[in-house]
CSV table of C-alpha atoms and ligand atoms in Angstrom, one decimal:
chain,number,residue,atom,x,y,z
A,1,MET,CA,19.5,-9.6,32.0
A,2,ILE,CA,22.3,-7.1,32.7
A,3,PHE,CA,24.7,-6.7,30.0
A,4,GLU,CA,28.3,-5.5,30.0
A,5,ASN,CA,30.3,-3.9,27.2
A,6,SER,CA,33.4,-6.1,27.5
A,7,LEU,CA,35.1,-8.9,25.4
A,8,ALA,CA,34.9,-11.3,28.4
A,9,PHE,CA,31.1,-10.8,28.8
A,10,ALA,CA,30.5,-11.3,25.1
A,11,ARG,CA,32.5,-14.3,25.1
A,12,GLN,CA,30.5,-15.6,28.0
A,13,LEU,CA,27.2,-15.0,26.1
A,14,ASP,CA,28.7,-17.0,23.1
A,15,ALA,CA,29.8,-19.9,25.6
A,16,GLN,CA,26.1,-20.1,26.7
A,17,ASP,CA,24.7,-19.9,23.1
A,18,THR,CA,23.5,-23.2,21.9
A,19,LEU,CA,23.4,-22.1,18.3
A,20,SER,CA,26.9,-20.6,18.3
A,21,HIS,CA,28.4,-23.8,16.4
A,22,TYR,CA,26.1,-22.8,13.3
A,23,GLN,CA,28.7,-19.9,12.4
A,24,ASN,CA,30.8,-22.6,11.3
A,25,GLU,CA,28.3,-23.7,8.9
A,26,PHE,CA,28.5,-20.5,6.8
A,27,SER,CA,31.2,-19.0,4.4
A,28,PHE,CA,32.1,-15.5,5.5
A,29,PRO,CA,33.8,-12.8,3.3
A,30,GLN,CA,37.3,-11.8,4.6
A,31,VAL,CA,38.5,-8.3,4.9
A,32,ASN,CA,42.2,-7.8,6.1
A,33,GLY,CA,42.6,-11.5,6.4
A,34,LYS,CA,39.7,-11.7,9.0
A,35,LYS,CA,36.0,-12.9,8.5
A,36,VAL,CA,33.8,-10.1,8.5
A,37,ILE,CA,31.0,-9.0,10.9
A,38,TYR,CA,28.0,-9.4,8.8
A,39,PHE,CA,25.1,-7.1,9.4
A,40,THR,CA,23.4,-7.4,5.9
A,41,GLY,CA,21.8,-10.9,6.1
A,42,ASN,CA,18.5,-9.0,5.9
A,43,SER,CA,19.6,-8.2,2.2
A,44,LEU,CA,21.6,-11.4,1.3
A,45,GLY,CA,22.1,-14.0,3.7
A,46,LEU,CA,25.6,-15.9,3.9
A,47,GLN,CA,26.1,-19.0,2.0
A,48,PRO,CA,25.7,-22.2,4.1
A,49,LYS,CA,28.5,-24.7,3.4
A,50,ARG,CA,26.1,-27.6,3.0
A,51,THR,CA,24.5,-25.8,0.1
A,52,LYS,CA,27.0,-26.7,-2.5
A,53,ALA,CA,26.4,-30.2,-2.3
A,54,TYR,CA,22.6,-29.8,-2.9
A,55,VAL,CA,23.4,-28.0,-6.1
A,56,ASP,CA,26.1,-30.6,-7.1
A,57,GLU,CA,23.4,-33.3,-6.6
A,58,ILE,CA,21.3,-31.8,-9.3
A,59,MET,CA,24.3,-31.1,-11.6
A,60,ASN,CA,25.4,-34.7,-11.1
A,61,ASP,CA,21.7,-36.2,-11.8
A,62,TRP,CA,21.6,-33.8,-14.9
A,63,ALA,CA,24.8,-35.1,-16.2
A,64,ASN,CA,24.0,-38.7,-15.5
A,65,LEU,CA,20.5,-39.1,-16.0
A,66,ALA,CA,19.4,-36.1,-18.2
A,67,VAL,CA,15.7,-36.0,-18.7
A,68,GLU,CA,15.2,-39.1,-16.7
A,69,GLY,CA,16.1,-37.1,-13.7
A,70,HIS,CA,12.5,-35.7,-13.7
A,71,PHE,CA,11.5,-39.1,-12.2
A,72,TYR,CA,14.6,-41.0,-11.4
A,73,ALA,CA,16.8,-38.6,-9.5
A,74,GLU,CA,17.4,-39.2,-5.8
A,75,LYS,CA,15.1,-36.3,-5.3
A,76,PRO,CA,13.0,-36.3,-8.6
A,77,TRP,CA,12.8,-32.9,-10.2
A,78,TRP,CA,8.8,-33.2,-11.3
A,79,ASP,CA,7.6,-32.8,-7.6
A,80,TYR,CA,11.0,-31.3,-6.1
A,81,GLN,CA,8.8,-28.5,-4.4
A,82,GLU,CA,7.0,-31.0,-2.2
A,83,ARG,CA,10.1,-31.5,-0.1
A,84,PHE,CA,9.4,-28.0,1.1
A,85,ALA,CA,6.0,-28.6,2.3
A,86,ASN,CA,6.9,-29.9,5.8
A,87,PRO,CA,9.9,-27.8,6.8
A,88,LEU,CA,8.6,-24.5,5.2
A,89,SER,CA,5.1,-24.9,6.6
A,90,LYS,CA,6.6,-25.1,10.1
A,91,ILE,CA,8.7,-21.9,9.5
A,92,VAL,CA,5.7,-19.8,8.5
A,93,GLY,CA,3.2,-21.4,10.7
A,94,ALA,CA,1.1,-23.0,8.0
A,95,LYS,CA,-0.3,-26.4,6.9
A,96,PRO,CA,2.0,-28.2,4.5
A,97,SER,CA,-0.6,-27.9,1.8
A,98,GLU,CA,-0.8,-24.1,2.3
A,99,VAL,CA,2.8,-23.6,1.2
A,100,THR,CA,4.7,-23.8,-2.2
A,101,VAL,CA,7.8,-22.4,-3.8
A,102,MET,CA,8.0,-20.9,-7.1
A,103,ASN,CA,9.4,-17.9,-9.1
A,104,THR,CA,10.5,-14.8,-7.2
A,105,LEU,CA,8.8,-12.4,-4.7
A,106,THR,CA,7.3,-9.8,-6.8
A,107,VAL,CA,6.1,-12.1,-9.5
A,108,ASN,CA,4.4,-14.1,-6.9
A,109,LEU,CA,2.7,-11.1,-5.3
A,110,HIS,CA,1.5,-10.1,-8.8
A,111,LEU,CA,0.1,-13.6,-9.5
A,112,LEU,CA,-1.6,-14.0,-5.9
A,113,MET,CA,-3.1,-10.3,-6.6
A,114,VAL,CA,-4.6,-12.0,-9.6
A,115,SER,CA,-6.7,-14.1,-7.2
A,116,PHE,CA,-7.0,-11.7,-4.3
A,117,TYR,CA,-7.2,-8.2,-6.0
A,118,ARG,CA,-10.3,-8.2,-8.0
A,119,PRO,CA,-11.6,-4.6,-7.6
A,120,THR,CA,-15.3,-3.4,-8.4
A,121,ALA,CA,-16.4,0.0,-9.0
A,122,LYS,CA,-17.2,0.1,-5.3
A,123,ARG,CA,-14.7,-1.9,-3.4
A,124,PHE,CA,-11.5,-1.2,-5.1
A,125,LYS,CA,-9.0,0.2,-2.6
A,126,ILE,CA,-5.6,-1.2,-1.4
A,127,ILE,CA,-4.3,-0.3,2.0
A,128,CYS,CA,-0.4,-0.5,2.2
A,129,GLU,CA,2.1,1.2,4.4
A,130,GLU,CA,3.6,4.7,3.5
A,131,LYS,CA,7.2,4.4,2.1
A,132,ALA,CA,6.6,0.5,1.3
A,133,PHE,CA,9.4,-1.3,-0.4
A,134,PRO,CA,9.8,0.2,-3.9
A,135,SER,CA,8.9,-2.9,-5.8
A,136,ASP,CA,5.7,-3.3,-3.9
A,137,GLN,CA,4.7,0.5,-4.7
A,138,TYR,CA,5.4,-0.3,-8.3
A,139,MET,CA,3.4,-3.5,-8.1
A,140,PHE,CA,0.4,-1.5,-6.5
A,141,GLN,CA,0.5,1.1,-9.2
A,142,SER,CA,0.8,-1.2,-12.1
A,143,GLN,CA,-2.1,-3.4,-10.5
A,144,VAL,CA,-4.6,-0.7,-10.0
A,145,HIS,CA,-3.8,0.8,-13.5
A,146,PHE,CA,-4.1,-2.5,-15.1
A,147,HIS,CA,-7.8,-2.6,-13.5
A,148,GLY,CA,-8.6,0.9,-14.9
A,149,PHE,CA,-8.2,2.8,-11.7
A,150,LYS,CA,-6.2,5.7,-10.7
A,151,ALA,CA,-3.3,5.1,-8.2
A,152,GLU,CA,-4.2,8.3,-6.2
A,153,GLU,CA,-7.7,7.0,-5.7
A,154,ALA,CA,-7.1,3.3,-5.2
A,155,ILE,CA,-4.1,3.3,-2.9
A,156,VAL,CA,-4.3,4.3,0.7
A,157,GLU,CA,-1.0,4.5,2.5
A,158,ILE,CA,-0.9,4.5,6.3
A,159,LYS,CA,1.1,7.3,7.5
A,160,ARG,CA,3.4,7.7,10.5
A,161,ARG,CA,2.5,10.5,12.9
A,162,ASP,CA,4.5,13.6,12.8
A,163,GLY,CA,7.8,13.0,14.6
A,164,GLU,CA,7.3,9.1,15.0
A,165,HIS,CA,9.4,6.7,12.9
A,166,ASN,CA,6.9,3.7,13.4
A,167,ILE,CA,3.4,3.1,12.2
A,168,ARG,CA,0.8,2.5,15.1
A,169,THR,CA,-1.4,-0.4,14.9
A,170,GLU,CA,-4.3,1.5,15.8
A,171,ASP,CA,-3.9,3.9,12.9
A,172,VAL,CA,-3.7,1.0,10.6
A,173,ILE,CA,-6.9,-0.4,12.1
A,174,ALA,CA,-8.6,3.1,12.2
A,175,LYS,CA,-7.7,3.4,8.4
A,176,ILE,CA,-9.1,0.0,7.6
A,177,ASN,CA,-12.6,1.0,9.1
A,178,GLU,CA,-12.5,4.3,7.7
A,179,VAL,CA,-12.0,2.8,4.1
A,180,GLY,CA,-14.4,0.2,5.1
A,181,ASP,CA,-16.7,-1.2,2.2
A,182,GLU,CA,-14.5,0.4,-0.5
A,183,LEU,CA,-11.4,-1.7,0.8
A,184,ALA,CA,-10.6,-4.5,-1.5
A,185,LEU,CA,-7.1,-5.5,-0.1
A,186,VAL,CA,-4.7,-5.0,2.7
A,187,LEU,CA,-1.1,-5.7,1.8
A,188,ILE,CA,1.6,-4.7,4.0
A,189,GLY,CA,5.4,-5.6,4.6
A,190,GLY,CA,5.2,-7.8,7.8
A,191,VAL,CA,8.5,-6.4,8.8
A,192,ASN,CA,9.2,-3.0,7.5
A,193,TYR,CA,12.5,-3.2,5.4
A,194,TYR,CA,13.7,0.4,6.4
A,195,THR,CA,12.7,0.7,10.2
A,196,GLY,CA,12.7,-3.2,11.2
A,197,GLN,CA,9.2,-2.5,12.6
A,198,VAL,CA,7.1,-5.8,12.9
A,199,PHE,CA,3.5,-5.4,12.3
A,200,ASP,CA,0.7,-6.9,14.5
A,201,MET,CA,-0.3,-9.4,11.6
A,202,ARG,CA,-3.0,-10.9,13.7
A,203,SER,CA,-5.0,-7.8,14.6
A,204,ILE,CA,-4.5,-6.1,11.1
A,205,THR,CA,-5.7,-9.3,9.4
A,206,ALA,CA,-8.8,-9.5,11.6
A,207,ALA,CA,-9.5,-5.9,11.0
A,208,GLY,CA,-9.4,-6.2,7.4
A,209,HIS,CA,-11.6,-9.3,7.2
A,210,LYS,CA,-14.0,-7.4,9.4
A,211,VAL,CA,-14.7,-4.9,6.6
A,212,GLY,CA,-14.8,-7.7,3.9
A,213,ALA,CA,-11.4,-7.2,2.5
A,214,TYR,CA,-8.7,-9.8,1.8
A,215,VAL,CA,-5.5,-9.7,3.6
A,216,GLY,CA,-2.0,-10.4,2.4
A,217,TRP,CA,1.6,-10.0,3.6
A,218,ASP,CA,4.7,-9.4,1.9
A,219,LEU,CA,7.1,-11.4,4.4
A,220,ALA,CA,10.4,-10.6,2.7
A,221,HIS,CA,12.0,-9.4,5.9
A,222,ALA,CA,9.9,-11.7,8.2
A,223,ALA,CA,10.3,-15.3,6.9
A,224,GLY,CA,13.0,-17.1,8.8
A,225,ASN,CA,13.2,-14.2,11.1
A,226,VAL,CA,9.8,-13.9,12.9
A,227,ALA,CA,7.5,-16.6,14.4
A,228,LEU,CA,4.6,-16.4,12.0
A,229,GLU,CA,1.2,-18.2,12.4
A,230,LEU,CA,-0.2,-17.6,8.8
A,231,HIS,CA,-2.8,-20.3,9.3
A,232,ASP,CA,-4.1,-19.3,12.7
A,233,TRP,CA,-4.0,-15.7,11.8
A,234,ASN,CA,-6.3,-16.5,8.9
A,235,VAL,CA,-4.1,-14.7,6.4
A,236,ASP,CA,-5.4,-15.1,3.0
A,237,PHE,CA,-2.2,-15.2,1.1
A,238,ALA,CA,1.6,-14.4,1.6
A,239,ALA,CA,4.8,-14.3,-0.1
A,240,TRP,CA,8.6,-14.1,0.7
A,241,CYS,CA,11.9,-14.1,-0.9
A,242,SER,CA,14.4,-16.8,0.3
A,243,TYR,CA,17.8,-14.8,-0.2
A,244,LYS,CA,17.4,-12.6,2.9
A,245,TYR,CA,17.2,-14.3,6.2
A,246,MET,CA,16.8,-17.9,4.5
A,247,ASN,CA,20.1,-17.8,2.9
A,248,SER,CA,19.4,-19.4,-0.4
A,249,GLY,CA,21.3,-17.2,-2.9
A,250,PRO,CA,21.1,-14.1,-4.8
A,251,GLY,CA,17.8,-13.5,-6.3
A,252,ASN,CA,16.6,-16.9,-5.6
A,253,ALA,CA,13.1,-18.5,-5.5
A,254,SER,CA,10.3,-17.2,-3.4
A,255,GLY,CA,7.9,-19.1,-1.0
A,256,CYS,CA,4.2,-18.5,-1.1
A,257,PHE,CA,1.3,-19.3,1.3
A,258,VAL,CA,-2.4,-19.6,0.3
A,259,HIS,CA,-4.8,-20.3,3.2
A,260,GLU,CA,-6.7,-23.6,2.8
A,261,LYS,CA,-10.1,-22.0,2.9
A,262,HIS,CA,-9.2,-20.8,-0.6
A,263,HIS,CA,-7.9,-24.0,-2.0
A,264,ASN,CA,-11.3,-25.2,-3.2
A,265,ASN,CA,-12.9,-22.1,-4.5
A,266,PRO,CA,-13.4,-22.5,-8.1
A,267,ASP,CA,-14.5,-18.8,-8.4
A,268,LEU,CA,-10.9,-17.7,-7.6
A,269,PRO,CA,-9.2,-16.6,-10.8
A,270,ARG,CA,-5.6,-17.2,-11.3
A,271,PHE,CA,-3.0,-17.2,-14.2
A,272,ALA,CA,-2.4,-21.0,-14.7
A,273,GLY,CA,0.1,-23.0,-16.1
A,274,TRP,CA,0.9,-26.6,-16.5
A,275,TRP,CA,2.7,-27.2,-13.0
A,276,GLY,CA,-0.4,-26.1,-11.3
A,277,HIS,CA,-2.3,-28.8,-13.1
A,278,ASN,CA,-3.5,-32.0,-11.1
A,279,LYS,CA,-0.4,-33.9,-10.6
A,280,GLU,CA,-1.5,-37.4,-11.6
A,281,ARG,CA,-2.7,-36.0,-15.0
A,282,ARG,CA,0.0,-33.4,-15.7
A,283,PHE,CA,1.7,-35.3,-18.5
A,284,LYS,CA,-1.4,-36.3,-20.2
A,285,MET,CA,-1.4,-32.9,-21.9
A,286,GLU,CA,-5.2,-32.2,-21.3
A,287,PRO,CA,-6.7,-29.2,-22.7
A,288,THR,CA,-8.6,-27.9,-19.5
A,289,PHE,CA,-6.9,-26.8,-16.4
A,290,ASP,CA,-7.6,-28.7,-13.1
A,291,PRO,CA,-5.7,-27.2,-10.3
A,292,VAL,CA,-3.9,-29.1,-7.7
A,293,GLN,CA,-5.8,-28.4,-4.4
A,294,GLY,CA,-3.4,-26.5,-2.5
A,295,ALA,CA,-0.9,-23.6,-2.8
A,296,ASP,CA,0.7,-25.8,-5.4
A,297,GLY,CA,-2.2,-25.0,-7.7
A,298,TRP,CA,-0.6,-21.5,-8.1
A,299,GLN,CA,2.4,-23.0,-9.8
A,300,VAL,CA,2.9,-21.9,-13.2
A,301,SER,CA,6.1,-23.3,-14.9
A,302,ASN,CA,8.3,-26.5,-14.7
A,303,LEU,CA,10.4,-25.9,-11.5
A,304,PRO,CA,13.7,-24.1,-11.5
A,305,VAL,CA,15.4,-27.0,-9.7
A,306,LEU,CA,18.9,-25.5,-9.7
A,307,SER,CA,17.6,-22.7,-7.6
A,308,LEU,CA,15.3,-24.6,-5.3
A,309,ALA,CA,18.3,-26.8,-4.2
A,310,PRO,CA,20.1,-24.1,-2.2
A,311,TYR,CA,16.6,-23.2,-0.7
A,312,LEU,CA,16.1,-26.9,0.2
A,313,ALA,CA,19.4,-26.9,2.0
A,314,SER,CA,18.1,-23.7,4.0
A,315,VAL,CA,14.7,-25.0,5.1
A,316,GLU,CA,16.4,-28.1,6.1
A,317,MET,CA,18.8,-26.3,8.6
A,318,PHE,CA,16.0,-24.1,9.8
A,319,ASP,CA,14.0,-27.3,10.5
A,320,GLU,CA,16.9,-28.8,12.4
A,321,ILE,CA,17.0,-25.7,14.7
A,322,GLY,CA,13.5,-24.7,15.0
A,323,MET,CA,12.1,-21.3,15.0
A,324,ASP,CA,11.8,-21.1,18.9
A,325,ALA,CA,15.5,-21.4,19.4
A,326,LEU,CA,16.2,-19.0,16.6
A,327,VAL,CA,13.8,-16.3,18.0
A,328,ALA,CA,15.2,-16.7,21.3
A,329,LYS,CA,18.8,-16.0,20.1
A,330,ARG,CA,17.6,-13.3,18.0
A,331,ASP,CA,16.0,-11.4,20.8
A,332,LYS,CA,19.1,-11.7,23.0
A,333,ILE,CA,21.5,-10.8,20.5
A,334,THR,CA,19.5,-7.8,19.2
A,335,ALA,CA,19.1,-6.7,22.8
A,336,TYR,CA,23.0,-6.9,23.2
A,337,LEU,CA,23.7,-4.9,20.0
A,338,GLU,CA,21.1,-2.3,21.3
A,339,PHE,CA,23.1,-2.3,24.6
A,340,ILE,CA,26.4,-1.8,22.8
A,341,LEU,CA,25.0,1.0,20.6
A,342,LEU,CA,23.7,2.9,23.7
A,343,GLU,CA,27.0,2.4,25.5
A,344,ILE,CA,29.2,3.6,22.6
A,345,ASP,CA,26.7,6.3,22.1
A,346,LYS,CA,27.5,7.7,25.7
A,347,GLU,CA,31.2,7.3,25.0
A,348,VAL,CA,31.0,9.5,21.8
A,349,SER,CA,28.6,12.0,23.3
A,350,SER,CA,25.3,11.0,21.7
A,351,THR,CA,24.9,10.9,17.9
A,352,PHE,CA,22.7,7.9,17.5
A,353,GLU,CA,19.0,7.5,17.4
A,354,ILE,CA,17.6,4.0,17.0
A,355,ILE,CA,14.4,4.3,15.1
A,356,THR,CA,13.5,0.5,15.3
A,357,PRO,CA,10.7,0.1,18.0
A,358,ALA,CA,12.4,-0.7,21.4
A,359,ASN,CA,9.6,-3.0,22.2
A,360,PRO,CA,10.9,-6.6,21.4
A,361,ALA,CA,7.3,-7.6,20.5
A,362,GLU,CA,7.5,-5.0,17.7
A,363,ARG,CA,11.0,-5.8,16.2
A,364,ALA,CA,13.0,-8.8,15.2
A,365,CYS,CA,16.5,-9.1,13.8
A,366,GLN,CA,17.2,-5.6,12.8
A,367,LEU,CA,18.1,-2.2,14.2
A,368,SER,CA,18.0,0.8,12.2
A,369,VAL,CA,20.3,3.6,13.5
A,370,PHE,CA,20.2,7.3,12.5
A,371,LEU,CA,23.6,8.7,12.8
A,372,HIS,CA,23.0,12.3,13.4
A,373,GLY,CA,26.1,14.4,12.4
A,374,GLU,CA,27.9,11.5,10.7
A,375,GLY,CA,28.2,10.9,7.2
A,376,ARG,CA,29.2,8.3,4.6
A,377,SER,CA,32.7,8.4,5.6
A,378,LEU,CA,31.8,6.5,8.7
A,379,PHE,CA,30.1,3.8,6.5
A,380,ASP,CA,33.3,3.7,4.5
A,381,TYR,CA,35.4,3.2,7.7
A,382,LEU,CA,33.1,0.4,8.8
A,383,MET,CA,33.3,-1.3,5.5
A,384,LYS,CA,37.3,-0.9,5.4
A,385,ASN,CA,37.3,-2.4,8.8
A,386,GLY,CA,35.6,-5.6,8.2
A,387,VAL,CA,32.0,-4.5,9.2
A,388,ILE,CA,29.5,-4.9,6.5
A,389,VAL,CA,26.5,-2.7,6.9
A,390,ASP,CA,23.9,-1.2,4.8
A,391,TRP,CA,23.6,2.6,4.2
A,392,ARG,CA,20.3,4.2,3.6
A,393,GLU,CA,19.6,8.0,2.7
A,394,PRO,CA,19.6,10.2,4.6
A,395,ASN,CA,21.8,8.9,7.4
A,396,VAL,CA,20.7,5.4,8.5
A,397,ILE,CA,22.5,2.2,8.9
A,398,ARG,CA,20.7,-1.1,9.1
A,399,LEU,CA,22.1,-3.6,11.3
A,400,ALA,CA,20.9,-7.3,11.3
A,401,PRO,CA,22.5,-9.4,13.7
A,402,VAL,CA,21.4,-12.7,12.4
A,403,PRO,CA,21.3,-15.2,14.9
A,404,LEU,CA,22.3,-18.0,12.7
A,405,TYR,CA,25.8,-16.7,12.1
A,406,CYS,CA,26.5,-13.6,14.3
A,407,SER,CA,28.1,-13.9,17.5
A,408,PHE,CA,28.0,-11.9,20.7
A,409,GLU,CA,31.6,-11.2,20.3
A,410,ASP,CA,30.9,-9.7,16.9
A,411,MET,CA,28.5,-7.1,18.6
A,412,TYR,CA,31.4,-6.2,21.2
A,413,ASP,CA,33.9,-5.8,18.3
A,414,PHE,CA,31.5,-3.8,16.2
A,415,GLY,CA,31.2,-1.4,19.1
A,416,GLN,CA,35.0,-1.0,19.3
A,417,ILE,CA,35.2,-0.3,15.6
A,418,LEU,CA,32.4,2.1,15.6
A,419,LYS,CA,33.8,4.0,18.4
A,420,LYS,CA,37.1,4.4,16.6
A,421,GLY,CA,35.4,5.5,13.4
A,422,ILE,CA,33.7,8.3,15.1
A,423,LEU,CA,36.4,9.4,17.5
A,424,GLY,CA,39.2,8.9,15.0
A,425,LYS,CA,38.1,11.5,12.6
B,501,PLP,C1,13.6,-7.6,-0.7
B,501,PLP,C2,12.1,-7.1,-1.0
B,501,PLP,C3,11.5,-7.5,-2.1
B,501,PLP,C4,12.2,-7.8,-3.1
B,501,PLP,O1,11.4,-8.4,-4.2
B,501,PLP,P1,12.1,-9.5,-5.3
B,501,PLP,O2,10.9,-9.6,-6.2
B,501,PLP,O3,12.8,-10.5,-4.5
B,501,PLP,O4,13.1,-8.6,-6.0
B,501,PLP,C5,10.1,-7.1,-2.2
B,501,PLP,N1,9.5,-6.7,-1.1
B,501,PLP,C6,10.1,-6.3,0.1
B,501,PLP,C7,9.3,-5.8,1.2
B,501,PLP,C8,11.2,-6.6,0.2
B,501,PLP,O5,12.0,-6.4,1.3
């Protein structure tokens, strides 16, 4: 498609957009009396207006039913997480029994590593990406120490080549083969939080299995953003937060995936709790743990229903739209943003370098842009003028044009504000 950097053209794209009315489903912060252009849905998604009713329902049931709400609420609390199985399984490409919601992301990855990182003297290494999200780095370090290994021996990072911003799939696979029978686990962020690179999860999972390792994915930036096929890709396990692209609210509950091939494996250790116990017998208070067959068998505690309620509102919205429509708009609006950036770059005589892969198959809803020669004052200018972006050292802004609530007109307006911010100084 041939794009144009004009308000009329942006409005024409909005008029063709079948998801444009979803913008009205969200609450936007205001700056200077106008709704902001929100590019940080990869950090904290906006609040869907329908969410409040889901939370109010729990508050009312609690007020009116108290303990009886566990069984007699309109949506009973004791198995509230089962309402996620269908919609969430479609979002991540799983069978309903392979997904559950519980705890928070890093906690869930730790719990899943109890099952899937069981190092031996010979097979003890973990492959991850260089400059992984800090929480993942701390998690890897603490896990290998917990098992009595040294981080510098057990953690193998895939490096970028000199002068390149992204990691090549061939380098990941070569490293997997090189580590070979010492490799216990591959665990990578499906979408890199800094560059927005989408990894080839299918090929990397297959390569890890070929050398006898388990393969898991941290899908913090992928869930609700990328079309995933976790079951068909034969991924062993995955987890994601729900507060980024899934708009469930700050620090909210995490989703997990455990492939069905592991559901009935009594040799897999896990840290158990009563909510993972056989559903029919949970309240018999039996002494021996008998896990639910399925991802629910990794549940530990009584459900945090007040935080699951906004997440349920979110997955129902995703279910209404479907990932195909979302991905189609995502690609178009991301391409339009890229076009706008390149146009403005010409007008201000070249200061930008987009470090996110240019290939649409290797990116999703994020462009990370190096602003050479610009400083934090540009970031401050954008924020003051109603553009909410994320600034990372040394000089990178991350822009997520979330298809659910960003418009093509937003992209055009952003370009004009950006140009003023650079030329006006
Ligand atoms: C956002 C993010 C996290 C956050 O983890 P929490 O446990 O929810 O704080 C972890 N990993 C990655 C890759 C992330 O992008």
